[in-house]
Amino acid sequence: MKLNGAQILWECLMREGVDVFFGITGGTVMPLYHELSNYSIRSITMRHEQAAAHAADGYARATGKVGVCLATSGPGATNLVTGIANAQMDSSSVVAITGQVASGVLGTDFFQEVDITGITMPITKHNYLVTSVNDLAQAVREAFHLASTGRPGAVLLDISKDAQQGVTEFAYPESVNLPGYKPHVHGNARQIRQAAEMINHAHRPLVIAGRGVIIANAFDELLALVEQAQLPVVTSLLGKSGLPETHPLCLGMGGMHGESYANLAMQNADLIIGIGSRFDDRLTSSAETFAPNAKIIHVDIDPAEIGKRVRVDLPVVGDARNVLRELVKMVHKADHTSWLEQIREWREETRTHDILQNECDGLQPQYVINQLWEVTKGHALMVSDVGQNQMWEAQYYRHLRPGGLITSGGLGTMGFGLPAAIGAAVGCPQENVWLVAGDGGFQMTLQEMATIMQEGIPIKMAILNNGFLGMVRQWQELFYQGNYTGTPILGPDFAKLAEAYGVRGMTVVNSSDVRAAIEQANAYPGPVLIDFRVEREQNVFPIVPVGQPIDNMIRRPIRKA
Amino acid sequence: MSAVDPNKESTRRTLVGLMEDKPGVLSHVTNLFRRRNYNIESLSVGHSEIPGISRMTVVVNGDDAVVEQVIKQLYKIVNVLKVTDIDDPTAVMRELALIKVHAAPAARAEIKQLVDIFRASIIDVALESLTIEISGTEDKVDSLIAMVRPYGIKELTRTGRIAMARGNTTTSVNKQINN
């Protein structure tokens, strides 16, 4: 069957199971869009390419499938860059497709030419410049294979216009030819046995679960292991929702803004079992002072993560699900009574610091999240932006949906939330998708409300509006003598702006109206934005100053008697 | 651990890598060293015994932890097939240098003598200069350079180290990374 490059691309995408992509058209991808009407692939036109990449990322995280974004050459391609970096940093399966100028003029600084394979080399798992239609099918096949296997990541396919237009005999490649790419998915049996022995002998064991648990779909396996041996679990930010967060063994997020009992558990454990977590600095703070009394087992599919930041006593390279399945067979039943009792005491103590019990005037952002959690009963597919809103979501929303939190962890990309929520809602149309964003991050990609309306995507948006770039303001307050430079920001009337796009808009200024507003929004069939005018200078506590040991926390104020 | 810690004692280590000869691979490798802040002394790339597969020798500065990370990160590059740390005193390490030395007629005999002592060779002669070719270990090349420097070095180029294990041991492509 003779096909042109554009047809070949869509044929390949169909075979990869792609039924939707997020993109913006332009000069060098016109041949692709021209052929699209013959294929049952939904095209969602975003308003900015960065949002297209985030949407593909959100889609990938929500569905476990590969998310696809598409942009034209030059500025279209460079606009994808932030989204590609974000996906790669959080191991999200994204294939980014860009048009490129015709191969005959490559390298001449042609109109809208940019070296996007060069630009994205350090922020992709791999990338391809395809300049001949004969190479296209193989490249597409490999791109999807790389994006979705091993440690997932972002792969870029840059396709010159003549490769899209050229005609060749189409045959879908049976296999990939990547001799240098062989991910280790099965852990070494001897190391798994050793890990089980270490767990069986530990007195104060602690699991640190990262996003690898979610990627590997290892929810049941993790639960089985921790229940069997009564192992308390701290998660990283991206590991949240890897375990039901109301489970008594789940201590929630640890780290810079982790609850004190989670951080104390890390520092006092005698064995840490890291599963699919890269022990990043936001989780461990200073690597030298991290978990001083613990032996560390590190289970990860990426060998390069092992020993990168923290010392590791036992590495296990493999897929979290495979490793946990084997591990649970060898781990003895245990109760760890005194260790769990110690953690329970720390937990009790924390309640005296809980801001929700403090008498505060004004609308507390923490209370908004708490109410959102109660109304949605922990089952919403939550997407958060970056900053204080993200940390409050992480502290006050207890996720019950496996993989129910989508957020930008590694790169910390403000503006990620709204487009990622779009991607998540497109991938999971039956689910209740809620966005939590600050007024700063929301203003970075709010143009996508137009996409929401055009595509009929019923997401709910909760803006925690404090008129500041709040996390930086908080640091200025705590560490820069209250010098609020560059952080006060003026926003629009978000409810009115939403209405201008055709989105239902609401504004909440009193605590007493929070519950009703969330209930209304939750019941409304279309998209809703709620502008919560929260107290302007609330801080996220606890906070561990950068470089300090992770149990050196500035706590929440103690509850007034 | 990814960065070079100035307080730690670091050593020079020689890594040999085999990679598919595809566009962008070398740039990917050099990019990696820059991005991860690895301190490399030299990098030399050329064909291997297998068509389509290039061989590189990289001399990296760092302790065991750094070298381990360098190897693991190199393996993450999809087109990199094999990386071996040939930190073996018996391995053959060579470098080639071309040195164009200012050589007035009166000095030529002296320079010729030095070249002979080092078993180097003079490959080009001009009115005011000689071009010397030397191959050997870095130390040997360094010494010759030091000896001819007083005459005035007009131009100098070095290839960087290439290395190979002695005996029957080979750096083959079908071995797997071992963790």
XYZ file of C-alpha atoms in Angstrom:
740
model
C 0.000 0.000 0.000
C 1.578 3.273 -1.119
C 0.980 6.120 1.310
C 2.374 9.562 1.880
C 4.191 10.455 5.083
C 1.192 12.155 6.643
C -0.947 9.075 6.062
C 1.806 6.863 7.400
C 1.996 8.923 10.607
C -1.727 8.588 11.256
C -1.710 4.891 10.316
C 1.058 4.314 12.825
C -0.666 6.364 15.527
C -3.857 4.356 15.055
C -1.879 1.173 15.513
C -0.279 2.576 18.652
C -3.769 3.019 20.061
C -3.809 6.807 19.805
C -7.337 8.213 19.560
C -6.674 11.817 20.518
C -3.890 14.360 20.364
C -3.420 17.934 21.528
C -1.908 20.394 19.141
C -1.822 23.549 17.112
C -1.469 23.531 13.367
C 0.960 25.614 11.314
C 2.911 25.756 8.095
C 5.037 22.634 8.398
C 2.309 20.352 9.725
C -0.371 21.265 7.210
C 0.097 17.993 5.289
C -0.594 16.104 8.545
C -3.787 17.995 9.325
C -4.849 17.709 5.684
C -4.931 13.907 5.888
C -6.381 13.742 9.400
C -10.042 13.756 8.371
C -9.640 10.210 7.026
C -8.677 8.830 10.431
C -10.670 8.456 13.618
C -8.280 10.397 15.757
C -9.636 13.330 17.719
C -7.730 16.552 17.258
C -7.928 19.011 20.137
C -6.732 22.459 19.195
C -5.171 24.179 22.166
C -4.437 27.894 22.423
C -0.718 27.556 23.112
C 1.685 24.714 22.365
C 2.960 24.611 25.944
C -0.584 23.755 26.973
C -0.694 21.058 24.287
C 2.346 19.370 25.816
C 0.925 19.647 29.347
C -2.407 18.274 28.138
C -0.650 15.272 26.579
C 1.214 14.846 29.876
C -1.996 15.043 31.932
C -3.655 12.601 29.562
C -0.776 10.157 29.898
C -0.797 10.302 33.696
C -4.571 9.921 33.929
C -4.857 7.015 31.501
C -1.506 5.232 31.620
C -1.404 5.517 27.824
C 0.975 7.600 25.730
C -0.072 11.247 25.413
C 0.528 12.901 22.060
C 1.041 16.561 21.282
C 1.729 18.149 17.942
C 3.112 21.507 16.871
C 4.505 23.219 13.852
C 8.197 24.030 13.392
C 9.960 27.046 14.889
C 7.920 28.800 17.576
C 5.411 25.952 17.717
C 8.232 23.580 18.557
C 9.969 25.885 21.037
C 6.673 26.519 22.811
C 6.484 22.794 23.508
C 9.799 22.815 25.318
C 8.542 23.522 28.853
C 5.903 20.834 28.523
C 8.383 18.298 27.188
C 10.824 19.010 30.015
C 8.000 18.697 32.518
C 6.910 15.309 31.160
C 10.452 13.971 31.044
C 11.242 15.111 34.578
C 8.175 13.308 35.956
C 8.621 10.205 33.756
C 5.404 10.807 31.843
C 4.859 8.982 28.537
C 4.605 11.749 25.970
C 5.333 11.697 22.255
C 5.755 15.204 20.901
C 5.475 15.526 17.132
C 6.799 18.602 15.399
C 6.853 19.656 11.775
C 10.207 20.660 10.353
C 11.123 22.643 7.253
C 11.850 20.613 4.128
C 15.097 18.673 4.304
C 16.507 20.566 1.303
C 16.511 23.842 3.214
C 17.427 22.459 6.649
C 20.242 24.412 8.200
C 19.641 27.598 6.211
C 17.694 29.451 8.926
C 14.601 29.029 6.810
C 11.339 30.682 7.899
C 10.201 29.011 11.155
C 13.194 26.704 11.238
C 14.599 25.752 14.614
C 16.862 22.884 15.657
C 14.312 21.287 17.954
C 16.098 17.950 18.175
C 19.176 19.842 19.372
C 17.132 21.938 21.776
C 15.285 18.987 23.289
C 18.207 16.576 23.491
C 18.749 17.075 27.229
C 15.028 17.057 28.059
C 13.867 13.985 26.160
C 14.433 10.299 26.627
C 15.263 10.213 22.940
C 14.428 12.157 19.838
C 14.290 11.698 16.080
C 14.735 13.962 13.103
C 12.963 12.244 10.221
C 13.856 13.634 6.818
C 12.753 10.737 4.638
C 9.352 9.149 4.386
C 11.092 5.776 4.305
C 12.295 6.210 7.899
C 9.036 7.505 9.307
C 7.162 4.371 10.346
C 10.175 2.901 12.141
C 10.789 6.160 13.995
C 7.155 6.397 15.121
C 7.185 2.800 16.299
C 10.381 3.337 18.282
C 9.204 6.652 19.703
C 6.109 5.044 21.217
C 8.105 2.084 22.461
C 10.631 4.339 24.185
C 8.036 6.693 25.644
C 6.008 3.916 27.224
C 8.483 1.287 28.397
C 11.217 1.144 31.028
C 11.263 4.442 32.838
C 8.733 6.325 30.712
C 9.554 9.729 29.341
C 9.170 12.259 26.579
C 10.202 11.442 23.022
C 10.231 13.982 20.226
C 9.633 13.214 16.572
C 10.655 16.037 14.267
C 9.323 15.344 10.759
C 10.395 17.431 7.794
C 7.668 18.654 5.484
C 9.001 16.646 2.534
C 8.970 13.486 4.657
C 5.294 14.152 5.299
C 4.623 14.603 1.608
C 6.849 11.870 0.198
C 5.217 8.608 -0.839
C 6.396 5.114 -0.042
C 5.170 1.576 0.431
C 3.752 1.408 3.949
C 4.405 -1.514 6.216
C 3.962 -1.192 9.947
C 7.260 -2.275 11.518
C 6.889 -5.559 13.332
C 9.525 -4.772 15.883
C 11.805 -2.075 17.133
C 15.518 -2.176 16.585
C 17.072 -0.633 19.665
C 20.109 -2.710 20.641
C 21.183 -0.123 23.245
C 17.829 -0.064 25.013
C 16.977 -2.967 27.291
C 15.167 -1.891 30.433
C 15.498 -4.206 33.410
C 11.945 -4.963 34.418
C 12.496 -7.994 36.602
C 14.438 -7.442 39.764
C 17.388 -9.646 40.548
C 16.097 -12.618 42.569
C 19.014 -12.646 44.988
C 18.626 -8.937 45.712
C 14.887 -9.316 46.258
C 15.576 -12.138 48.694
C 18.075 -9.926 50.507
C 15.524 -7.125 50.616
C 12.986 -9.456 52.199
C 15.529 -10.490 54.806
C 16.305 -6.902 55.635
C 12.595 -6.146 55.979
C 12.078 -9.214 58.142
C 14.829 -8.121 60.493
C 13.967 -4.433 60.700
C 12.466 -2.907 63.825
C 11.540 0.478 62.405
C 10.970 -0.072 58.692
C 9.474 2.587 56.441
C 8.412 2.492 52.799
C 8.977 5.573 50.688
C 6.683 5.272 47.703
C 7.230 7.394 44.627
C 5.584 7.829 41.272
C 7.111 4.553 40.116
C 4.381 2.756 42.073
C 1.715 4.594 40.086
C 3.459 4.190 36.731
C 3.892 0.457 37.336
C 0.258 0.159 38.394
C 1.503 -1.489 41.580
C -1.260 -0.250 43.890
C -2.470 -3.685 44.994
C 1.043 -5.049 45.319
C 2.174 -2.154 47.507
C -0.866 -2.488 49.725
C -0.337 -6.237 50.053
C 3.289 -5.767 51.084
C 2.727 -3.046 53.632
C -0.230 -4.816 55.216
C 1.625 -8.099 55.406
C 4.604 -6.652 57.255
C 2.830 -3.635 58.770
C 5.128 -1.153 57.059
C 4.236 2.502 57.411
C 4.430 4.434 54.133
C 5.587 7.942 53.375
C 5.070 9.112 49.810
C 6.808 11.722 47.751
C 4.587 14.401 46.226
C 4.355 12.363 43.024
C 3.881 9.173 45.002
C 0.668 10.502 46.540
C -2.340 8.396 45.533
C -0.154 5.304 45.188
C -1.821 4.042 48.368
C -5.287 4.925 49.754
C -4.466 7.947 51.868
C -6.951 7.160 54.600
C -5.169 3.865 55.247
C -3.746 3.777 58.792
C -0.286 2.873 57.449
C -0.220 5.838 55.067
C 1.581 8.824 56.544
C 1.051 10.995 53.483
C 3.662 13.163 51.874
C 7.048 13.597 53.469
C 9.646 16.216 52.702
C 9.986 19.969 52.706
C 6.264 20.394 53.389
C 5.585 16.940 54.755
C 3.738 16.438 58.013
C 6.059 16.237 60.983
C 5.231 12.589 61.723
C 6.165 11.612 58.177
C 9.499 13.389 58.417
C 10.194 12.051 61.892
C 9.447 8.560 60.625
C 12.043 8.974 57.858
C 14.695 10.242 60.271
C 14.060 7.546 62.875
C 13.585 4.517 60.670
C 16.161 1.734 60.765
C 15.244 0.573 57.265
C 13.974 2.594 54.336
C 12.503 0.818 51.348
C 12.344 3.319 48.510
C 10.052 2.167 45.719
C 10.003 4.106 42.471
C 11.211 7.276 44.088
C 14.323 9.180 43.126
C 14.868 10.510 46.672
C 14.799 14.013 45.341
C 15.859 17.013 47.376
C 12.289 18.097 48.161
C 11.747 14.738 49.848
C 15.049 14.182 51.644
C 16.386 17.722 52.034
C 20.130 17.415 52.640
C 21.178 13.952 51.428
C 23.989 13.751 53.997
C 21.676 14.051 56.990
C 18.852 11.955 55.543
C 17.681 8.922 57.524
C 20.896 8.696 59.573
C 19.994 5.414 61.271
C 18.570 3.584 58.309
C 19.800 1.066 55.835
C 18.350 1.944 52.460
C 16.861 -0.423 49.905
C 16.198 1.289 46.610
C 13.850 -0.294 44.083
C 13.839 1.567 40.782
C 13.594 0.731 37.121
C 16.264 3.290 36.280
C 19.711 2.112 37.469
C 21.007 5.661 37.224
C 18.691 6.754 40.038
C 20.321 4.321 42.428
C 23.087 5.998 44.366
C 22.511 9.318 42.592
C 21.468 11.278 45.671
C 21.436 9.067 48.753
C 23.664 6.191 49.785
C 22.040 2.842 49.017
C 22.727 -0.397 50.851
C 20.751 -2.636 48.540
C 19.744 -1.791 44.983
C 16.974 -3.618 43.154
C 16.631 -2.601 39.516
C 13.214 -3.481 38.189
C 9.597 -2.572 37.652
C 7.913 -1.795 40.980
C 5.039 -4.174 40.336
C 7.242 -7.126 39.436
C 9.553 -6.546 42.368
C 6.745 -6.070 44.902
C 5.026 -9.233 43.708
C 8.144 -11.245 44.420
C 8.954 -9.413 47.615
C 5.561 -9.980 49.218
C 6.032 -13.743 48.937
C 9.139 -13.620 51.094
C 8.203 -11.011 53.658
C 6.983 -12.342 56.980
C 3.903 -11.176 58.787
C 4.902 -8.634 61.401
C 3.253 -6.072 63.629
C 5.971 -3.541 64.527
C 3.797 -2.464 67.434
C 6.144 -0.117 69.216
C 7.269 1.604 66.012
C 3.695 2.167 64.859
C 2.783 3.340 68.348
C 5.627 5.859 68.218
C 4.341 7.131 64.867
C 0.820 7.332 66.270
C 2.113 9.521 69.108
C 3.839 11.843 66.649
C 0.622 11.965 64.704
C -1.377 12.898 67.795
C 1.077 15.649 68.584
C 0.665 17.006 65.067
C -3.041 17.472 65.603
C -2.285 20.226 68.084
C -0.636 22.072 65.223
C -3.418 21.556 62.736
C -4.410 24.854 61.248
C -7.903 23.620 60.583
C -8.474 23.671 64.309
C -6.995 27.105 64.780
C -9.242 30.048 65.223
C -8.503 32.160 62.194
C -10.313 34.986 60.584
C -10.875 35.041 56.882
C -10.996 32.280 54.309
C -8.349 29.629 54.831
C -6.997 27.968 51.671
C -6.414 24.805 53.720
C -10.095 24.789 54.621
C -11.054 25.055 50.950
C -9.048 21.920 50.153
C -10.438 20.153 53.186
C -13.973 20.867 52.006
C -13.135 19.836 48.475
C -11.903 16.549 49.910
C -15.033 16.045 51.964
C -17.423 16.853 49.140
C -15.660 14.664 46.580
C -14.967 12.003 49.239
C -11.398 11.628 48.055
C -12.429 10.144 44.724
C -11.954 13.130 42.404
C -9.202 13.072 39.820
C -7.260 15.992 41.216
C -4.885 18.149 39.231
C -2.874 20.770 41.027
C -0.749 23.609 39.772
C 2.513 24.603 41.432
C 3.216 26.513 44.610
C 1.296 26.913 47.836
C -1.920 25.623 46.248
C -0.095 22.421 45.319
C 1.260 21.894 48.823
C -2.106 22.532 50.466
C -3.706 20.103 48.074
C -1.024 17.586 48.969
C -1.528 18.122 52.706
C -5.302 18.272 52.918
C -6.654 16.103 50.120
C -6.501 12.410 50.906
C -6.624 10.569 47.633
C -8.515 7.343 47.305
C -8.479 7.022 43.522
C -5.323 5.127 42.569
C -3.195 7.672 40.731
C -5.736 10.337 41.632
C -3.282 13.222 41.809
C -1.691 14.806 38.764
C 0.829 17.527 39.482
C 4.118 18.900 38.247
C 6.685 17.571 40.679
C 10.205 17.663 39.304
C 10.098 20.707 37.093
C 7.552 22.591 39.189
C 5.906 24.212 36.203
C 3.429 26.934 37.060
C 0.653 26.889 34.485
C 0.742 23.104 34.243
C -2.558 22.622 36.041
C -5.276 23.789 33.673
C -3.961 22.153 30.485
C -3.064 18.970 32.383
C -6.610 18.885 33.746
C -7.873 19.178 30.178
C -5.750 16.203 29.169
C -6.898 14.202 32.184
C -10.565 14.954 31.511
C -10.219 14.054 27.841
C -8.615 10.755 28.825
C -11.112 9.990 31.599
C -14.396 11.591 30.535
C -16.391 9.706 33.174
C -14.381 11.100 36.038
C -14.807 14.126 38.213
C -11.780 16.276 37.423
C -10.925 19.124 39.769
C -8.146 21.623 39.263
C -6.575 23.405 42.215
C -4.487 26.374 41.145
C -3.188 29.637 42.483
C -3.998 32.919 40.838
C -0.403 33.160 39.586
C -0.093 29.796 37.859
C -3.642 29.952 36.540
C -2.851 33.191 34.751
C 0.001 31.508 32.907
C -2.281 29.221 30.877
C -5.816 30.480 31.462
C -6.337 30.966 27.732
C -7.164 27.263 27.697
C -10.619 28.031 29.058
C -11.380 28.596 25.372
C -10.319 25.007 24.653
C -12.553 23.788 27.483
C -15.560 25.449 25.913
C -14.780 24.462 22.354
C -14.325 20.827 23.329
C -17.009 20.666 26.008
C -14.723 19.581 28.837
C -16.554 19.841 32.176
C -13.635 20.376 34.575
C -14.003 22.210 37.850
C -11.460 24.866 38.676
C -10.734 26.025 42.219
C -8.543 29.113 42.283
C -6.890 29.819 45.622
C -6.585 33.521 44.962
C -4.310 35.422 47.324
C -2.968 38.113 45.009
C 0.585 36.903 45.450
C 3.025 34.490 43.912
C 2.430 32.950 47.273
C 5.202 30.408 47.733
C 7.865 32.937 46.866
C 6.160 35.517 49.058
C 6.275 32.991 51.884
C 10.019 32.524 51.380
C 10.461 36.285 51.313
C 8.609 36.473 54.616
C 10.587 33.663 56.227
C 14.036 33.955 54.659
C 14.322 37.365 52.916
C 13.269 39.796 55.654
C 9.753 40.207 54.306
C 10.982 41.972 51.215
C 8.043 41.371 48.881
C 9.719 42.158 45.595
C 8.019 40.886 42.476
C 5.437 38.803 44.286
C 2.294 40.944 44.567
C 0.198 40.304 41.465
C -2.981 41.838 40.223
C -5.480 39.398 38.763
C -8.678 39.792 36.847
C -12.103 39.092 38.283
C -11.751 35.374 37.559
C -15.482 34.642 37.725
C -16.218 37.343 35.177
C -13.363 36.178 33.004
C -14.713 32.636 33.156
C -18.132 33.911 32.138
C -16.550 35.732 29.212
C -15.288 32.361 27.981
C -18.686 30.792 28.655
C -17.517 28.957 31.771
C -19.696 29.248 34.852
C -17.940 31.562 37.303
C -18.377 31.891 41.078
C -16.624 33.943 43.724
C -16.312 32.912 47.366
C -15.084 35.281 50.076
C -16.506 33.723 53.262
C -15.687 30.405 54.871
C -19.360 29.757 55.348
C -19.952 29.740 51.577
C -17.173 27.309 50.674
C -19.076 24.085 51.100
C -22.149 25.170 49.159
C -20.051 26.520 46.279
C -18.099 23.282 45.968
C -21.278 21.218 46.131
C -22.911 23.340 43.441
C -19.899 23.132 41.185
C -19.595 19.414 41.750
C -23.208 18.856 40.739
C -23.072 21.157 37.698
C -22.665 19.258 34.428
C -20.410 21.807 32.709
C -17.150 23.538 33.544
C -17.089 25.774 36.602
C -14.513 28.140 38.005
C -14.601 29.160 41.659
C -12.494 32.124 42.686
C -11.708 31.598 46.375
C -10.475 34.884 47.790
C -8.311 33.348 50.471
C -6.308 35.040 53.214
C -3.486 36.763 51.430
C -0.528 35.885 53.630
C -1.076 32.292 54.691
C 2.023 30.121 54.808
C 2.521 26.468 54.055
C 3.682 24.732 57.230
C 5.566 22.686 58.120
C 8.496 23.925 56.079
C 12.059 22.663 56.202
C 14.526 25.391 55.238
C 16.649 24.394 52.242
C 19.665 22.274 53.160
C 18.474 21.466 56.689
C 17.885 17.943 57.968
C 14.351 16.901 57.052
C 13.153 16.835 60.672
C 14.233 20.421 61.222
C 10.807 21.848 60.535
C 9.210 25.188 61.090
C 5.868 23.971 62.399
C 2.371 25.356 62.210
C 1.423 27.611 65.099
C 0.110 25.625 68.058
C -3.638 25.630 68.523
C -4.916 28.210 70.976
C -6.325 26.532 74.067
C 27.218 13.084 43.753
C 26.716 14.023 40.149
C 28.921 17.063 40.415
C 32.603 16.878 41.081
C 33.215 17.564 44.719
C 36.354 19.692 45.055
C 36.998 18.374 48.555
C 37.095 14.765 47.515
C 40.137 13.223 46.087
C 39.388 12.452 42.507
C 41.207 10.305 40.060
C 41.394 10.068 36.316
C 39.512 7.116 34.949
C 39.320 5.783 31.441
C 35.993 4.680 30.030
C 35.499 3.014 26.679
C 32.084 3.307 25.082
C 30.550 1.707 22.037
C 27.670 3.468 20.353
C 25.612 3.328 17.218
C 27.007 5.620 14.573
C 23.867 7.722 14.137
C 23.375 11.470 13.802
C 23.442 13.318 17.075
C 24.912 10.555 19.218
C 28.238 12.256 19.836
C 26.475 15.489 20.562
C 24.251 13.626 22.995
C 27.268 12.218 24.800
C 29.098 15.531 25.093
C 25.863 17.224 26.109
C 25.514 14.714 28.919
C 28.934 15.544 30.347
C 28.135 19.234 30.275
C 24.637 18.904 31.684
C 25.538 16.602 34.553
C 28.607 18.635 35.365
C 31.082 15.810 34.874
C 34.636 16.852 34.512
C 36.171 15.211 31.464
C 39.786 15.485 30.431
C 39.556 14.130 26.942
C 37.171 12.500 24.562
C 38.170 10.686 21.442
C 35.826 9.031 18.965
C 36.310 6.934 15.853
C 35.231 3.753 14.104
C 35.299 0.406 15.878
C 35.824 -3.062 14.421
C 32.111 -3.282 13.597
C 30.688 -1.140 10.792
C 28.054 1.276 12.118
C 29.432 1.234 15.627
C 31.720 3.957 16.929
C 34.105 3.627 19.798
C 34.903 6.423 22.183
C 37.470 6.755 24.886
C 36.716 9.258 27.587
C 38.972 10.257 30.438
C 36.883 11.453 33.344
C 37.900 12.993 36.622
C 36.085 11.703 39.641
C 35.733 9.257 42.482
C 34.010 5.874 42.251
C 30.556 7.314 42.796
C 30.992 9.851 40.004
C 32.356 7.270 37.600
C 29.464 4.935 38.396
C 26.998 7.713 37.651
C 28.785 8.626 34.412
C 28.513 5.025 33.249
C 24.844 4.749 34.194
C 23.972 8.034 32.584
C 25.816 7.059 29.409
C 23.787 3.861 29.306
C 20.605 5.904 29.378
C 21.468 7.294 25.962
C 19.495 5.006 23.703
C 22.261 4.664 21.099
C 24.973 3.811 23.610
C 25.533 0.048 23.558
C 28.307 -0.627 26.010
C 30.426 1.264 28.489
C 33.465 -0.233 30.172
C 35.642 1.221 32.865
C 39.091 0.060 31.857
C 40.732 1.247 34.990
C 43.441 -1.319 34.600
C 47.111 -0.393 34.875
C 48.020 -2.887 32.200
C 45.612 -1.511 29.601
C 47.176 0.102 26.573
C 46.617 3.848 26.572
C 47.889 5.971 23.719
C 47.662 9.466 22.451
C 48.884 11.030 19.235
C 50.211 14.583 19.022
C 51.444 16.783 16.212
C 53.808 19.545 17.277
C 55.013 22.292 14.974
C 58.206 23.652 16.520
C 60.071 26.789 15.616
C 63.375 25.476 14.311
C 66.110 27.780 13.136
C 68.718 25.830 11.138
C 71.109 25.895 14.104
C 68.624 24.201 16.424
C 67.545 21.446 14.086
C 70.118 18.893 15.103
C 69.243 19.298 18.763
C 65.541 18.878 18.088
C 66.213 15.865 15.910
C 68.108 14.309 18.786
C 65.195 14.847 21.170
C 62.788 13.372 18.658
C 64.959 10.286 18.369
C 65.170 9.845 22.129
C 61.368 9.860 22.319
C 61.073 7.592 19.284
C 58.936 10.271 17.682
C 59.333 11.319 14.074
C 59.701 14.460 12.072
C 57.011 14.423 9.424
C 57.423 17.827 7.847
C 60.292 20.234 7.461
C 60.042 23.873 6.454
C 62.409 26.786 6.432
C 61.679 27.918 9.988
C 59.892 24.926 11.498
C 59.696 21.191 12.015
C 56.539 19.159 12.571
C 56.909 16.293 15.018
C 54.589 13.338 15.322
C 54.575 11.447 18.584
C 52.399 8.687 19.927
C 52.496 7.246 23.425
C 51.106 7.751 26.879
C 50.094 11.258 27.925
C 53.187 11.415 30.148
C 55.481 10.705 27.263
C 53.724 13.257 25.048
C 53.827 15.795 27.887
C 57.560 15.246 28.334
C 58.385 15.768 24.699
C 56.265 18.897 24.615
C 58.115 20.198 27.667
C 61.456 19.459 26.023
C 60.680 21.252 22.769
C 58.816 24.170 24.320
C 62.001 26.282 24.768
C 62.465 26.272 20.974
C 59.000 27.781 20.535
C 55.884 25.752 19.789
C 54.043 27.325 16.883
C 51.147 24.904 16.833
C 50.062 21.843 18.775
C 47.265 19.304 18.466
C 46.571 16.200 20.556
C 43.992 13.481 19.958
C 43.141 12.652 23.525
C 43.523 9.188 24.935
C 42.453 6.010 23.208
C 42.586 2.777 25.140
C 42.302 -0.986 24.836
C 42.609 -3.827 27.301
C 45.560 -6.176 26.844
C 45.334 -9.856 26.084
C 42.200 -11.658 24.943
C 39.827 -9.367 26.845
C 37.627 -7.308 24.535
C 35.026 -4.649 24.981
C 32.276 -6.419 23.114
C 28.794 -5.112 22.433
C 26.738 -7.987 23.703
C 27.550 -7.614 27.371
C 24.901 -6.110 29.634
C 25.212 -3.502 32.308
C 25.435 -5.191 35.653
C 23.889 -3.754 38.737
